[in-house]
């Protein structure tokens, strides 16, 4: 496993539409392992392959939630998730506002409204087809990551003024680093 560099705005790769995966094989699992390690290191709760410069329809996620009924001071249990060729097969009319962030747009957070509840279909780490319902943070995060597969960033849901300000701020930040 390896920690890979996360690309940031305005890298044009982030606007690219990612290609479907033909086969879930060991090479793809190696990419997913690298993505997960990169996401944990950042740290973040999700990552799309294009964020490490790989234009394929792959997402990893770990919402780092505490198990149900656990004590307030309990450590979150790792729950890595892998989504290959994900599709939204249903979305709710009602929306949920959430203050989003993105590892490719460091230090910028803003509210985005998305469907509160979605049903998704994807291939898992073993290449098996899964259908699943997502709500709350899972719904927010999977929609944010699936936007990356289309070359869409959360700042594209904001006004042009806010988007331009965000890109200028990240350019300054990454130039200074
Ligand atoms: O860049 C990304 O796509 C990952 C992004 C996912 C996301 C966060 C919030 C709403 C929608 C999608 C992040 O992980 S940003 C960092 C973050 O949220 C976080 C970092 C450490 C602990 C907890 C959260
Ligand atoms: Zn993102």
CSV table of C-alpha atoms and ligand atoms in Angstrom, one decimal:
chain,number,residue,atom,x,y,z
A,1,UNK,CA,0.0,0.0,0.0
A,2,UNK,CA,1.2,3.6,-0.7
A,3,UNK,CA,0.1,7.1,0.2
A,4,UNK,CA,-0.4,9.0,-3.0
A,5,UNK,CA,-0.5,12.7,-3.7
A,6,UNK,CA,-4.0,14.3,-3.6
A,7,UNK,CA,-4.4,16.8,-6.5
A,8,UNK,CA,-6.0,20.2,-5.7
A,9,UNK,CA,-7.9,22.9,-7.6
A,10,UNK,CA,-7.4,24.2,-10.2
A,11,UNK,CA,-5.8,21.0,-11.6
A,12,UNK,CA,-7.7,20.3,-14.8
A,13,UNK,CA,-7.8,16.5,-14.1
A,14,UNK,CA,-10.5,17.3,-11.4
A,15,UNK,CA,-12.8,18.4,-14.3
A,16,UNK,CA,-12.4,15.1,-16.2
A,17,UNK,CA,-15.2,12.5,-16.4
A,18,UNK,CA,-13.8,9.1,-15.1
A,19,UNK,CA,-14.1,5.9,-17.1
A,20,UNK,CA,-16.0,2.8,-16.0
A,21,UNK,CA,-14.0,-0.1,-14.7
A,22,UNK,CA,-14.0,-3.3,-16.8
A,23,UNK,CA,-13.0,-5.8,-14.1
A,24,UNK,CA,-12.4,-5.8,-10.4
A,25,UNK,CA,-9.0,-7.5,-10.3
A,26,UNK,CA,-5.9,-7.5,-8.1
A,27,UNK,CA,-4.5,-4.3,-9.9
A,28,UNK,CA,-7.8,-2.5,-9.1
A,29,UNK,CA,-7.7,-3.7,-5.5
A,30,UNK,CA,-4.2,-2.4,-5.2
A,31,UNK,CA,-5.4,1.0,-6.4
A,32,UNK,CA,-8.3,0.9,-3.8
A,33,UNK,CA,-5.9,0.0,-1.0
A,34,UNK,CA,-3.7,3.0,-2.0
A,35,UNK,CA,-6.8,5.2,-2.1
A,36,UNK,CA,-7.9,4.1,1.4
A,37,UNK,CA,-4.4,4.6,2.9
A,38,UNK,CA,-4.2,8.1,1.3
A,39,UNK,CA,-7.7,9.0,2.6
A,40,UNK,CA,-6.9,7.8,6.2
A,41,UNK,CA,-3.6,9.8,6.0
A,42,UNK,CA,-5.2,13.1,4.8
A,43,UNK,CA,-7.5,12.5,6.9
A,44,UNK,CA,-10.8,12.3,5.2
A,45,UNK,CA,-14.0,10.3,5.0
A,46,UNK,CA,-14.1,9.7,1.3
A,47,UNK,CA,-11.9,9.8,-1.8
A,48,UNK,CA,-12.5,9.4,-5.6
A,49,UNK,CA,-9.7,7.9,-7.7
A,50,UNK,CA,-9.5,11.1,-9.8
A,51,UNK,CA,-8.3,12.9,-6.7
A,52,UNK,CA,-5.0,10.9,-6.9
A,53,UNK,CA,-5.0,11.4,-10.7
A,54,UNK,CA,-6.6,8.1,-11.7
A,55,UNK,CA,-9.6,8.7,-14.0
A,56,UNK,CA,-11.6,5.5,-13.2
A,57,UNK,CA,-15.0,5.2,-11.5
A,58,UNK,CA,-13.8,4.1,-8.0
A,59,UNK,CA,-14.6,5.6,-4.6
A,60,UNK,CA,-13.4,4.6,-1.1
A,61,UNK,CA,-15.1,5.8,2.1
A,62,UNK,CA,-14.9,5.3,5.9
A,63,UNK,CA,-17.4,7.4,7.8
A,64,UNK,CA,-15.5,6.7,11.0
A,65,UNK,CA,-18.7,6.4,13.0
A,66,UNK,CA,-19.0,4.9,16.5
A,67,UNK,CA,-20.9,1.6,16.7
A,68,UNK,CA,-24.6,2.0,17.6
A,69,UNK,CA,-25.1,2.1,21.4
A,70,UNK,CA,-21.4,2.7,22.1
A,71,UNK,CA,-20.3,4.9,25.0
A,72,UNK,CA,-19.7,8.6,24.2
A,73,UNK,CA,-15.9,8.2,24.7
A,74,UNK,CA,-15.7,5.0,22.6
A,75,UNK,CA,-13.2,5.0,19.7
A,76,UNK,CA,-14.7,4.9,16.2
A,77,UNK,CA,-14.4,1.4,14.6
A,78,UNK,CA,-12.8,1.3,11.1
A,79,UNK,CA,-15.3,0.5,8.4
A,80,UNK,CA,-13.6,0.8,5.0
A,81,UNK,CA,-16.0,0.8,2.0
A,82,UNK,CA,-15.3,0.4,-1.7
A,83,UNK,CA,-17.6,1.5,-4.6
A,84,UNK,CA,-16.8,0.5,-8.2
A,85,UNK,CA,-18.9,1.9,-11.1
A,86,UNK,CA,-21.5,3.3,-8.6
A,87,UNK,CA,-24.9,4.4,-10.0
A,88,UNK,CA,-27.7,6.3,-8.2
A,89,UNK,CA,-30.8,4.3,-9.0
A,90,UNK,CA,-33.3,6.4,-7.0
A,91,UNK,CA,-33.1,9.7,-5.1
A,92,UNK,CA,-35.5,11.4,-2.7
A,93,UNK,CA,-37.4,14.6,-3.4
A,94,UNK,CA,-36.4,16.0,0.1
A,95,UNK,CA,-33.0,17.5,0.5
A,96,UNK,CA,-30.5,17.7,3.3
A,97,UNK,CA,-28.2,20.7,3.8
A,98,UNK,CA,-24.6,19.7,4.9
A,99,UNK,CA,-21.4,21.7,5.4
A,100,UNK,CA,-19.1,19.9,3.0
A,101,UNK,CA,-15.3,19.9,2.6
A,102,UNK,CA,-13.1,18.3,0.0
A,103,UNK,CA,-9.5,17.1,0.2
A,104,UNK,CA,-8.9,18.6,-3.3
A,105,UNK,CA,-10.1,22.1,-2.0
A,106,UNK,CA,-8.3,22.3,1.4
A,107,UNK,CA,-9.6,24.5,4.1
A,108,UNK,CA,-12.9,25.5,2.3
A,109,UNK,CA,-16.2,24.4,3.8
A,110,UNK,CA,-19.7,25.4,2.6
A,111,UNK,CA,-23.3,24.2,2.7
A,112,UNK,CA,-24.6,22.1,-0.1
A,113,UNK,CA,-28.2,20.8,-0.5
A,114,UNK,CA,-28.5,17.3,-1.9
A,115,UNK,CA,-31.2,14.6,-1.9
A,116,UNK,CA,-31.5,13.4,1.7
A,117,UNK,CA,-31.8,9.7,0.7
A,118,UNK,CA,-30.5,7.8,-2.3
A,119,UNK,CA,-30.4,4.2,-3.5
A,120,UNK,CA,-27.1,3.1,-5.1
A,121,UNK,CA,-25.9,0.1,-7.1
A,122,UNK,CA,-22.1,-0.7,-7.3
A,123,UNK,CA,-19.5,-3.4,-7.4
A,124,UNK,CA,-17.7,-4.1,-4.1
A,125,UNK,CA,-14.1,-5.0,-3.3
A,126,UNK,CA,-14.8,-8.6,-4.5
A,127,UNK,CA,-16.5,-7.4,-7.7
A,128,UNK,CA,-20.0,-8.4,-6.5
A,129,UNK,CA,-23.0,-6.2,-7.4
A,130,UNK,CA,-24.6,-4.6,-4.4
A,131,UNK,CA,-27.7,-2.4,-4.0
A,132,UNK,CA,-28.0,-0.2,-0.9
A,133,UNK,CA,-29.9,2.7,0.6
A,134,UNK,CA,-27.9,5.7,1.9
A,135,UNK,CA,-29.1,8.5,4.2
A,136,UNK,CA,-27.5,11.1,6.4
A,137,UNK,CA,-23.8,11.5,6.0
A,138,UNK,CA,-23.5,8.4,3.9
A,139,UNK,CA,-25.9,9.9,1.3
A,140,UNK,CA,-24.1,13.3,1.4
A,141,UNK,CA,-20.6,11.6,1.0
A,142,UNK,CA,-21.5,9.2,-1.8
A,143,UNK,CA,-23.2,12.0,-3.8
A,144,UNK,CA,-20.1,14.2,-3.3
A,145,UNK,CA,-17.8,11.4,-4.4
A,146,UNK,CA,-20.0,10.5,-7.4
A,147,UNK,CA,-19.9,14.1,-8.5
A,148,UNK,CA,-16.0,13.7,-8.6
A,149,UNK,CA,-16.5,10.9,-11.2
A,150,UNK,CA,-18.3,13.4,-13.4
A,151,UNK,CA,-15.7,16.1,-12.9
A,152,UNK,CA,-18.0,18.1,-10.6
A,153,UNK,CA,-16.8,19.6,-7.3
A,154,UNK,CA,-18.9,20.7,-4.3
A,155,UNK,CA,-17.9,24.4,-5.1
A,156,UNK,CA,-19.7,23.9,-8.4
A,157,UNK,CA,-22.9,23.9,-6.4
A,158,UNK,CA,-22.1,27.3,-5.0
A,159,UNK,CA,-22.3,30.8,-6.6
A,160,UNK,CA,-19.6,31.8,-9.1
A,161,UNK,CA,-18.3,34.4,-6.6
A,162,UNK,CA,-17.9,31.8,-3.8
A,163,UNK,CA,-16.3,29.3,-6.3
A,164,UNK,CA,-13.7,31.8,-7.6
A,165,UNK,CA,-12.9,32.9,-4.0
A,166,UNK,CA,-12.3,29.3,-3.0
A,167,UNK,CA,-10.0,28.5,-6.0
A,168,UNK,CA,-8.0,31.7,-5.3
A,169,UNK,CA,-7.6,30.8,-1.6
A,170,UNK,CA,-6.5,27.2,-2.4
A,171,UNK,CA,-4.0,28.5,-5.1
A,172,UNK,CA,-2.4,30.8,-2.4
A,173,UNK,CA,-2.4,28.0,0.2
A,174,UNK,CA,-0.8,25.4,-2.1
A,175,UNK,CA,1.7,27.8,-3.5
A,176,UNK,CA,2.9,28.6,0.0
A,177,UNK,CA,3.2,24.9,1.0
B,1,LIG,O1,-12.3,15.1,-0.9
B,1,LIG,C1,-13.2,14.3,-0.6
B,1,LIG,O2,-14.0,14.0,-1.5
B,1,LIG,C2,-13.3,13.8,0.8
B,1,LIG,C3,-14.2,14.6,1.7
B,1,LIG,C4,-15.6,13.9,1.7
B,1,LIG,C5,-16.7,14.7,2.2
B,1,LIG,C6,-16.7,15.4,3.4
B,1,LIG,C7,-17.8,16.1,3.9
B,1,LIG,C8,-19.0,16.1,3.1
B,1,LIG,C9,-19.0,15.5,1.9
B,1,LIG,C10,-17.9,14.7,1.5
B,1,LIG,C11,-13.6,14.7,3.0
B,1,LIG,O3,-13.3,13.8,3.6
B,1,LIG,S1,-13.3,16.3,3.7
B,1,LIG,C12,-12.6,16.0,5.3
B,1,LIG,C13,-13.6,15.6,6.3
B,1,LIG,O4,-14.8,15.7,6.1
B,1,LIG,C14,-13.2,14.9,7.6
B,1,LIG,C15,-11.8,14.8,7.9
B,1,LIG,C16,-11.5,14.2,9.1
B,1,LIG,C17,-12.4,13.8,10.0
B,1,LIG,C18,-13.8,13.9,9.7
B,1,LIG,C19,-14.1,14.5,8.5
B,2,LIG,ZN1,-14.2,15.9,-2.7
